[in-house]
Amino acid sequence: YEDLPHLYDRARRWLDDLPTRDCPRKIAGALSIIRRNYAKPISLQSVADELSVSTGYLSRLFDRNRVSNCYKYFWMLAILNKISVEKTSFTYNELLDEMIVHAWYMVTEFNLKLGPCNTTDNLEEVVRYISTEYKLTSTVEEGKLHEFLRTTENARIDKYKEKLIVNVPYCLQSPFYPAIKSPGKSKIAEINRQKHLLYYFMDFQKLDTRVEVNDEWAEYLIRNKEILKDWVNYNLIGYLQDRNPSVPGIADKLAKPKKRNLTKVTDYWNLLIELDPSIRDIYGKINLSKEKISIDHFVPWQFVAHDELWNLSPTTKTINSSKGNKLPRWEEYYEPLALLEYKAYRICDDNPVAKAKFEECAKYHINNMDVRNSLYAEGLDDGQFPERLGNILKPVYESAKLCGFQEW
């Protein structure tokens, strides 16, 4: 709980309305302190001192010095996703399935690495195995994936799951019982004797072992699950950024986006093609004046996770589908892209209608002012523009190659 000060701006919006009567005693006390002192410069330590608890009471769950792999984040998120008023106990299998579903899109679509370099990560590996073995796409519906995991019998999947539960169910709560060294399944009885834990272990039966969330915590977790999920995800983002140092936009790659809208970009390019019917796509050299265009990300969206205008160009749906999430060969396709983007730049410079359409599109698809001021400055010639575009695009392209995106 004492991590709420780190989420202070968001917490203040709901703090005054949050009842304390159903919270665990320590949480209720901390809420009371923050309510009384919200206008004063209070600190995590001052709250802890008044409650007579350690500042590490909950925040140490995800202390980066204690986290060597991703499992704790996904285990806690699984509990938060599954818990409800009606359901406060879960089998290992239920939580492991939730972990796989949660990791699915970031691994299969964005190719994120979940474990340390040169180390096998069993969560990442089981996701990749299922995707390859059963030909399940990155966009498979969560409900169908849950159903698949619930009904499929596969010894290899079970082996991955067994490896995942060697430590995390017992080590996640280790800040609550520092006296227990090397907590594991052999120490379940000793762990269960501790007070005020988040959950306890029931009916130990391998993957069917059940954990029961403590009544002290259940209501609090249910009532504040969105805030708590944000807190876990915040810690997960930092962990994943360390494991994927060359990958941009980690925060946008935790889950499948609800909807992507390229309408303004499509309208922009349709107008340019109408004004200059000679415009061709950069891959097949196809004249686009009589084609229904499809917007391509030169560096795949699966890597950049954004729709910035400088990385977008028109092509046909067939070519876009064929290219997929591959990188166009730089030596072959960068020059045609730069020439096409420069042609668009010149049309907008010469035509007020095109310029207005560009400005409308730029509000949503140029989000970096340094790029705006450099690449779209007035008066660039056919040498300056390609050079500036290359300076922006080439580092992103090279990072994608380092992350395993194949050339096309």
XYZ file of N, CA, C and O in Angstrom, residues 144-269:
504
model
N -10.853 -17.370 -26.387
C -10.481 -18.602 -27.097
C -9.163 -19.156 -26.577
O -8.987 -20.377 -26.473
N -8.239 -18.261 -26.233
C -6.961 -18.718 -25.694
C -7.159 -19.350 -24.314
O -6.570 -20.398 -24.014
N -7.992 -18.744 -23.496
C -8.311 -19.342 -22.194
C -8.939 -20.724 -22.375
O -8.586 -21.677 -21.668
N -9.870 -20.831 -23.307
C -10.535 -22.107 -23.558
C -9.536 -23.155 -24.041
O -9.572 -24.319 -23.622
N -8.626 -22.739 -24.923
C -7.589 -23.652 -25.410
C -6.748 -24.172 -24.247
O -6.499 -25.384 -24.129
N -6.294 -23.282 -23.385
C -5.439 -23.682 -22.272
C -6.185 -24.577 -21.292
O -5.610 -25.514 -20.722
N -7.472 -24.304 -21.107
C -8.264 -25.077 -20.156
C -8.529 -26.491 -20.649
O -8.608 -27.443 -19.832
N -8.660 -26.677 -21.948
C -9.093 -27.964 -22.497
C -7.978 -28.784 -23.139
O -8.182 -29.966 -23.426
N -6.819 -28.174 -23.367
C -5.745 -28.877 -24.072
C -4.861 -29.640 -23.107
O -4.381 -29.088 -22.111
N -4.659 -30.909 -23.389
C -3.740 -31.732 -22.606
C -2.442 -31.880 -23.379
O -2.414 -32.425 -24.485
N -1.374 -31.360 -22.803
C -0.082 -31.395 -23.477
C 0.998 -31.462 -22.393
O 1.132 -30.551 -21.582
N 1.764 -32.541 -22.399
C 2.751 -32.770 -21.350
C 3.833 -31.691 -21.351
O 4.350 -31.319 -20.285
N 4.161 -31.174 -22.525
C 5.210 -30.160 -22.592
C 4.735 -28.846 -21.966
O 5.492 -28.181 -21.256
N 3.478 -28.492 -22.223
C 2.926 -27.283 -21.600
C 2.916 -27.445 -20.086
O 3.274 -26.525 -19.341
N 2.504 -28.628 -19.613
C 2.491 -28.877 -18.168
C 3.899 -28.768 -17.575
O 4.067 -28.270 -16.458
N 4.900 -29.204 -18.337
C 6.283 -29.124 -17.853
C 6.702 -27.668 -17.695
O 7.342 -27.305 -16.687
N 6.358 -26.842 -18.673
C 6.646 -25.409 -18.551
C 5.965 -24.831 -17.303
O 6.567 -24.058 -16.546
N 4.709 -25.202 -17.103
C 3.967 -24.679 -15.959
C 4.610 -25.102 -14.637
O 4.692 -24.307 -13.687
N 5.046 -26.338 -14.575
C 5.669 -26.833 -13.347
C 6.937 -26.052 -13.024
O 7.249 -25.780 -11.860
N 7.670 -25.662 -14.054
C 8.877 -24.861 -13.832
C 8.518 -23.459 -13.353
O 9.245 -22.862 -12.552
N 7.403 -22.937 -13.841
C 6.997 -21.586 -13.466
C 6.616 -21.480 -11.989
O 6.723 -20.409 -11.399
N 6.159 -22.575 -11.397
C 5.685 -22.507 -9.999
C 6.724 -22.993 -9.000
O 6.410 -23.133 -7.818
N 7.951 -23.216 -9.441
C 8.983 -23.674 -8.505
C 9.210 -22.643 -7.407
O 9.367 -22.986 -6.238
N 9.194 -21.348 -7.770
C 9.531 -20.311 -6.801
C 8.464 -19.242 -6.597
O 8.196 -18.822 -5.474
N 7.859 -18.766 -7.701
C 7.105 -17.512 -7.603
C 5.943 -17.530 -6.611
O 5.738 -16.545 -5.901
N 5.152 -18.610 -6.460
C 4.041 -18.534 -5.494
C 4.525 -18.301 -4.061
O 3.802 -17.718 -3.250
N 5.745 -18.756 -3.772
C 6.260 -18.688 -2.408
C 7.149 -17.459 -2.205
O 7.151 -16.866 -1.126
N 7.900 -17.083 -3.250
C 8.850 -15.973 -3.119
C 8.192 -14.599 -3.245
O 8.730 -13.614 -2.753
N 7.046 -14.521 -3.922
C 6.401 -13.216 -4.087
C 6.178 -12.539 -2.742
O 6.417 -11.346 -2.583
N 5.738 -13.305 -1.754
C 5.396 -12.736 -0.452
C 6.556 -12.771 0.535
O 6.362 -12.469 1.714
N 7.746 -13.088 0.084
C 8.868 -13.246 1.012
C 9.159 -12.009 1.863
O 9.671 -12.161 2.981
N 8.838 -10.763 1.406
C 9.020 -9.625 2.326
C 8.176 -9.741 3.592
O 8.489 -9.128 4.609
N 7.094 -10.524 3.536
C 6.232 -10.696 4.700
C 6.789 -11.709 5.696
O 6.334 -11.769 6.833
N 7.711 -12.548 5.235
C 8.297 -13.526 6.163
C 9.809 -13.622 5.916
O 10.333 -14.640 5.460
N 10.538 -12.550 6.268
C 11.979 -12.512 6.013
C 12.766 -13.577 6.770
O 13.889 -13.915 6.372
N 12.183 -14.101 7.834
C 12.901 -15.105 8.622
C 12.925 -16.467 7.933
O 13.742 -17.332 8.278
N 12.022 -16.674 6.955
C 11.981 -17.957 6.243
C 12.940 -17.876 5.069
O 12.721 -17.131 4.120
N 14.004 -18.646 5.123
C 15.007 -18.628 4.080
C 14.652 -19.611 2.968
O 14.148 -20.700 3.216
N 14.908 -19.198 1.727
C 14.639 -20.029 0.545
C 13.235 -20.614 0.574
O 13.037 -21.839 0.568
N 12.200 -19.759 0.596
C 10.830 -20.277 0.648
C 10.483 -21.080 -0.598
O 10.848 -20.707 -1.714
N 9.811 -22.191 -0.392
C 9.393 -23.049 -1.481
C 8.290 -23.961 -1.011
O 7.783 -23.817 0.105
N 7.926 -24.937 -1.845
C 6.788 -25.792 -1.493
C 7.058 -26.615 -0.235
O 6.134 -26.986 0.481
N 8.346 -26.872 0.058
C 8.663 -27.651 1.264
C 8.394 -26.862 2.542
O 8.371 -27.435 3.633
N 8.178 -25.549 2.410
C 7.957 -24.710 3.587
C 6.550 -24.115 3.626
O 6.304 -23.110 4.284
N 5.620 -24.744 2.890
C 4.253 -24.245 2.853
C 3.638 -24.174 4.250
O 2.981 -23.188 4.610
N 3.839 -25.216 5.063
C 3.245 -25.228 6.404
C 3.758 -24.056 7.225
O 2.980 -23.387 7.932
N 5.057 -23.770 7.114
C 5.630 -22.662 7.870
C 5.114 -21.322 7.337
O 4.795 -20.424 8.119
N 4.999 -21.209 6.025
C 4.474 -19.979 5.429
C 3.037 -19.741 5.875
O 2.641 -18.627 6.221
N 2.238 -20.800 5.886
C 0.825 -20.677 6.245
C 0.611 -20.264 7.710
O -0.488 -19.838 8.067
N 1.631 -20.384 8.526
C 1.502 -19.963 9.924
C 1.741 -18.460 10.107
O 1.485 -17.916 11.184
N 2.211 -17.793 9.037
C 2.469 -16.352 9.133
C 1.160 -15.575 9.092
O 0.165 -16.033 8.522
N 1.153 -14.398 9.698
C -0.055 -13.581 9.763
C -0.063 -12.510 8.672
O 0.978 -12.054 8.229
N -1.270 -12.124 8.286
C -1.513 -10.976 7.393
C -0.928 -11.144 5.992
O -0.595 -10.160 5.342
N -0.798 -12.379 5.492
C -0.305 -12.578 4.135
C -1.397 -12.238 3.117
O -2.591 -12.253 3.425
N -0.975 -11.985 1.896
C -1.943 -11.745 0.821
C -2.766 -12.992 0.551
O -3.969 -12.921 0.316
N -2.092 -14.135 0.542
C -2.806 -15.396 0.281
C -2.110 -16.531 1.019
O -0.951 -16.431 1.422
N -2.874 -17.633 1.180
C -2.370 -18.833 1.829
C -2.568 -20.022 0.897
O -3.352 -19.960 -0.059
N -1.865 -21.104 1.188
C -1.881 -22.287 0.327
C -2.833 -23.334 0.880
O -2.815 -23.639 2.066
N -3.648 -23.893 -0.029
C -4.639 -24.899 0.357
C -4.488 -26.117 -0.561
O -4.194 -25.973 -1.756
N -4.706 -27.289 -0.043
C -4.819 -28.509 -0.856
C -3.669 -28.633 -1.853
O -3.870 -28.566 -3.078
N -2.461 -28.828 -1.380
C -1.304 -28.905 -2.279
C -1.401 -30.145 -3.162
O -1.302 -31.278 -2.699
N -1.613 -29.929 -4.477
C -1.738 -31.013 -5.461
C -1.109 -30.581 -6.784
O -1.768 -30.490 -7.813
N 0.165 -30.276 -6.752
C 0.913 -29.851 -7.946
C 0.213 -28.679 -8.623
O -0.022 -27.657 -8.014
N -0.157 -28.817 -9.908
C -0.767 -27.703 -10.633
C -2.191 -27.407 -10.157
O -2.742 -26.343 -10.479
N -2.778 -28.319 -9.404
C -4.115 -28.083 -8.866
C -4.080 -27.523 -7.444
O -5.125 -27.388 -6.802
N -2.876 -27.209 -6.965
C -2.772 -26.546 -5.660
C -3.576 -25.258 -5.684
O -3.585 -24.530 -6.678
N -4.258 -24.985 -4.583
C -5.129 -23.808 -4.524
C -4.558 -22.763 -3.567
O -4.039 -23.098 -2.507
N -4.634 -21.488 -3.994
C -4.277 -20.396 -3.080
C -5.549 -19.644 -2.733
O -6.435 -19.457 -3.574
N -5.641 -19.223 -1.488
C -6.813 -18.506 -0.986
C -6.372 -17.111 -0.535
O -5.511 -16.969 0.330
N -6.965 -16.079 -1.150
C -6.627 -14.710 -0.775
C -7.197 -14.420 0.608
O -8.364 -14.702 0.891
N -6.361 -13.862 1.456
C -6.736 -13.527 2.821
C -7.897 -12.524 2.832
O -7.906 -11.555 2.080
N -8.884 -12.762 3.693
C -10.023 -11.840 3.799
C -9.573 -10.415 4.115
O -10.226 -9.443 3.721
N -8.467 -10.278 4.860
C -7.951 -8.947 5.180
C -7.629 -8.149 3.911
O -7.740 -6.929 3.899
N -7.221 -8.894 2.884
C -6.762 -8.243 1.662
C -7.768 -8.293 0.516
O -7.733 -7.452 -0.386
N -8.653 -9.271 0.510
C -9.500 -9.509 -0.666
C -10.320 -8.278 -1.048
O -10.339 -7.862 -2.222
N -11.003 -7.679 -0.067
C -11.851 -6.529 -0.375
C -11.027 -5.363 -0.910
O -11.443 -4.667 -1.831
N -9.870 -5.149 -0.313
C -8.992 -4.074 -0.765
C -8.521 -4.312 -2.197
O -8.523 -3.396 -3.029
N -8.102 -5.533 -2.519
C -7.639 -5.847 -3.872
C -8.751 -5.664 -4.896
O -8.533 -5.150 -5.995
N -9.957 -6.091 -4.518
C -11.092 -5.975 -5.441
C -11.445 -4.514 -5.674
O -11.643 -4.075 -6.812
N -11.513 -3.754 -4.588
C -11.940 -2.364 -4.689
C -10.935 -1.510 -5.473
O -11.299 -0.583 -6.180
N -9.656 -1.844 -5.372
C -8.605 -0.986 -5.933
C -7.794 -1.693 -7.016
O -6.656 -1.319 -7.276
N -8.402 -2.688 -7.649
C -7.614 -3.512 -8.559
C -7.032 -2.715 -9.725
O -5.922 -3.005 -10.175
N -7.740 -1.702 -10.240
C -7.209 -0.951 -11.383
C -5.976 -0.142 -10.987
O -4.987 -0.099 -11.733
N -6.034 0.502 -9.826
C -4.870 1.227 -9.329
C -3.704 0.270 -9.108
O -2.559 0.553 -9.480
N -3.992 -0.867 -8.514
C -2.939 -1.833 -8.221
C -2.366 -2.440 -9.501
O -1.153 -2.679 -9.588
N -3.209 -2.682 -10.500
C -2.701 -3.183 -11.777
C -1.786 -2.157 -12.434
O -0.759 -2.502 -13.024
N -2.160 -0.874 -12.317
C -1.289 0.183 -12.845
C 0.068 0.159 -12.143
O 1.118 0.339 -12.770
N 0.037 -0.049 -10.844
C 1.284 -0.099 -10.073
C 2.159 -1.271 -10.516
O 3.373 -1.114 -10.744
N 1.563 -2.454 -10.668
C 2.330 -3.618 -11.119
C 2.855 -3.393 -12.535
O 4.018 -3.689 -12.841
N 1.992 -2.865 -13.416
C 2.418 -2.627 -14.791
C 3.544 -1.595 -14.861
O 4.445 -1.707 -15.695
N 3.482 -0.597 -13.993
C 4.562 0.397 -13.941
C 5.893 -0.295 -13.646
O 6.924 -0.023 -14.288
N 5.885 -1.193 -12.682
C 7.102 -1.943 -12.358
C 7.490 -2.892 -13.487
O 8.676 -3.061 -13.787
N 6.497 -3.507 -14.126
C 6.768 -4.413 -15.243
C 7.405 -3.676 -16.418
O 8.322 -4.189 -17.070
N 6.937 -2.470 -16.704
C 7.501 -1.681 -17.808
C 8.991 -1.441 -17.584
O 9.813 -1.594 -18.500
N 9.346 -1.055 -16.357
C 10.760 -0.842 -16.058
C 11.576 -2.096 -16.236
O 12.691 -2.068 -16.790
N 11.028 -3.232 -15.790
C 11.718 -4.515 -15.956
C 11.901 -4.846 -17.443
O 13.000 -5.211 -17.885
N 10.834 -4.713 -18.228
C 10.900 -5.063 -19.654
C 11.819 -4.121 -20.424
O 12.487 -4.543 -21.376
N 11.871 -2.847 -20.018
C 12.764 -1.920 -20.708
C 14.218 -2.330 -20.505
O 15.026 -2.228 -21.434
N 14.545 -2.817 -19.326
C 15.903 -3.308 -19.083
C 16.206 -4.535 -19.932
O 17.346 -4.721 -20.382
N 15.194 -5.380 -20.128
C 15.412 -6.609 -20.905
C 15.370 -6.348 -22.419
O 15.844 -7.167 -23.196
N 14.784 -5.227 -22.820
C 14.643 -4.886 -24.251
C 15.120 -3.449 -24.466
O 14.341 -2.566 -24.829
N 16.406 -3.183 -24.242
C 16.886 -1.799 -24.216
C 16.761 -1.052 -25.536
O 16.732 0.181 -25.534
N 16.691 -1.763 -26.656
C 16.620 -1.095 -27.958
C 15.191 -0.908 -28.457
O 14.977 -0.337 -29.526
N 14.231 -1.391 -27.687
C 12.841 -1.383 -28.152
C 12.119 -0.140 -27.653
O 12.089 0.117 -26.449
N 11.512 0.637 -28.559
C 10.764 1.826 -28.124
C 9.347 1.462 -27.692
O 8.819 0.407 -28.034
N 8.730 2.350 -26.927
C 7.304 2.242 -26.635
C 6.888 1.017 -25.860
O 5.821 0.449 -26.132
N 7.694 0.593 -24.870
C 7.349 -0.602 -24.088
C 5.955 -0.462 -23.468
O 5.166 -1.411 -23.450
N 5.630 0.718 -22.973
C 4.341 0.910 -22.301
C 3.163 0.649 -23.224
O 2.071 0.286 -22.769
N 3.365 0.812 -24.537
C 2.288 0.577 -25.502
C 2.245 -0.865 -25.992
O 1.434 -1.194 -26.860
N 3.110 -1.717 -25.441
C 3.215 -3.084 -25.946
C 2.808 -4.132 -24.925
O 3.050 -5.317 -25.123
N 2.180 -3.700 -23.849
C 1.760 -4.652 -22.826
C 0.496 -5.406 -23.218
O 0.245 -6.497 -22.716
N -0.304 -4.819 -24.082
C -1.578 -5.448 -24.453
C -1.965 -5.036 -25.872
O -1.443 -4.063 -26.417
N -2.872 -5.801 -26.436
C -3.366 -5.499 -27.782
C -4.133 -4.184 -27.767
O -5.000 -3.977 -26.912
N -3.821 -3.262 -28.686
C -4.563 -1.989 -28.706
C -6.020 -2.227 -29.067
O -6.343 -3.100 -29.872
N -6.881 -1.432 -28.466
C -8.308 -1.602 -28.750
C -8.631 -1.256 -30.196
O -9.403 -1.919 -30.858
N -8.015 -0.178 -30.720
C -8.298 0.219 -32.089
C -7.204 1.148 -32.578
O -6.709 1.986 -31.822
N -6.805 0.990 -33.833
C -5.856 1.898 -34.462
C -6.569 2.599 -35.606
O -7.300 1.971 -36.366
N -6.322 3.897 -35.727
C -7.054 4.696 -36.709
C -6.073 5.436 -37.608
O -5.374 6.349 -37.164
N -6.022 5.027 -38.866
C -5.146 5.666 -39.851
C -5.953 6.442 -40.888
O -5.461 6.731 -41.979
N -7.182 6.799 -40.533
C -8.059 7.484 -41.489
C -7.459 8.801 -41.972
O -7.482 9.105 -43.172
N -6.911 9.588 -41.068
C -6.363 10.886 -41.456
C -5.146 10.732 -42.365
O -4.942 11.529 -43.286
N -4.324 9.719 -42.109
C -3.170 9.458 -42.977
C -3.640 9.009 -44.355
O -3.113 9.447 -45.383
N -4.651 8.143 -44.379
C -5.193 7.674 -45.663
C -5.784 8.838 -46.458
O -5.535 8.962 -47.671
N -6.537 9.687 -45.786
C -7.114 10.849 -46.468
C -6.024 11.772 -47.005
O -6.143 12.327 -48.114
N -4.975 11.935 -46.227
C -3.848 12.791 -46.640
C -3.211 12.252 -47.919
O -3.025 12.991 -48.896
N -2.897 10.963 -47.947
C -2.258 10.395 -49.136
C -3.222 10.316 -50.318
O -2.808 10.492 -51.473
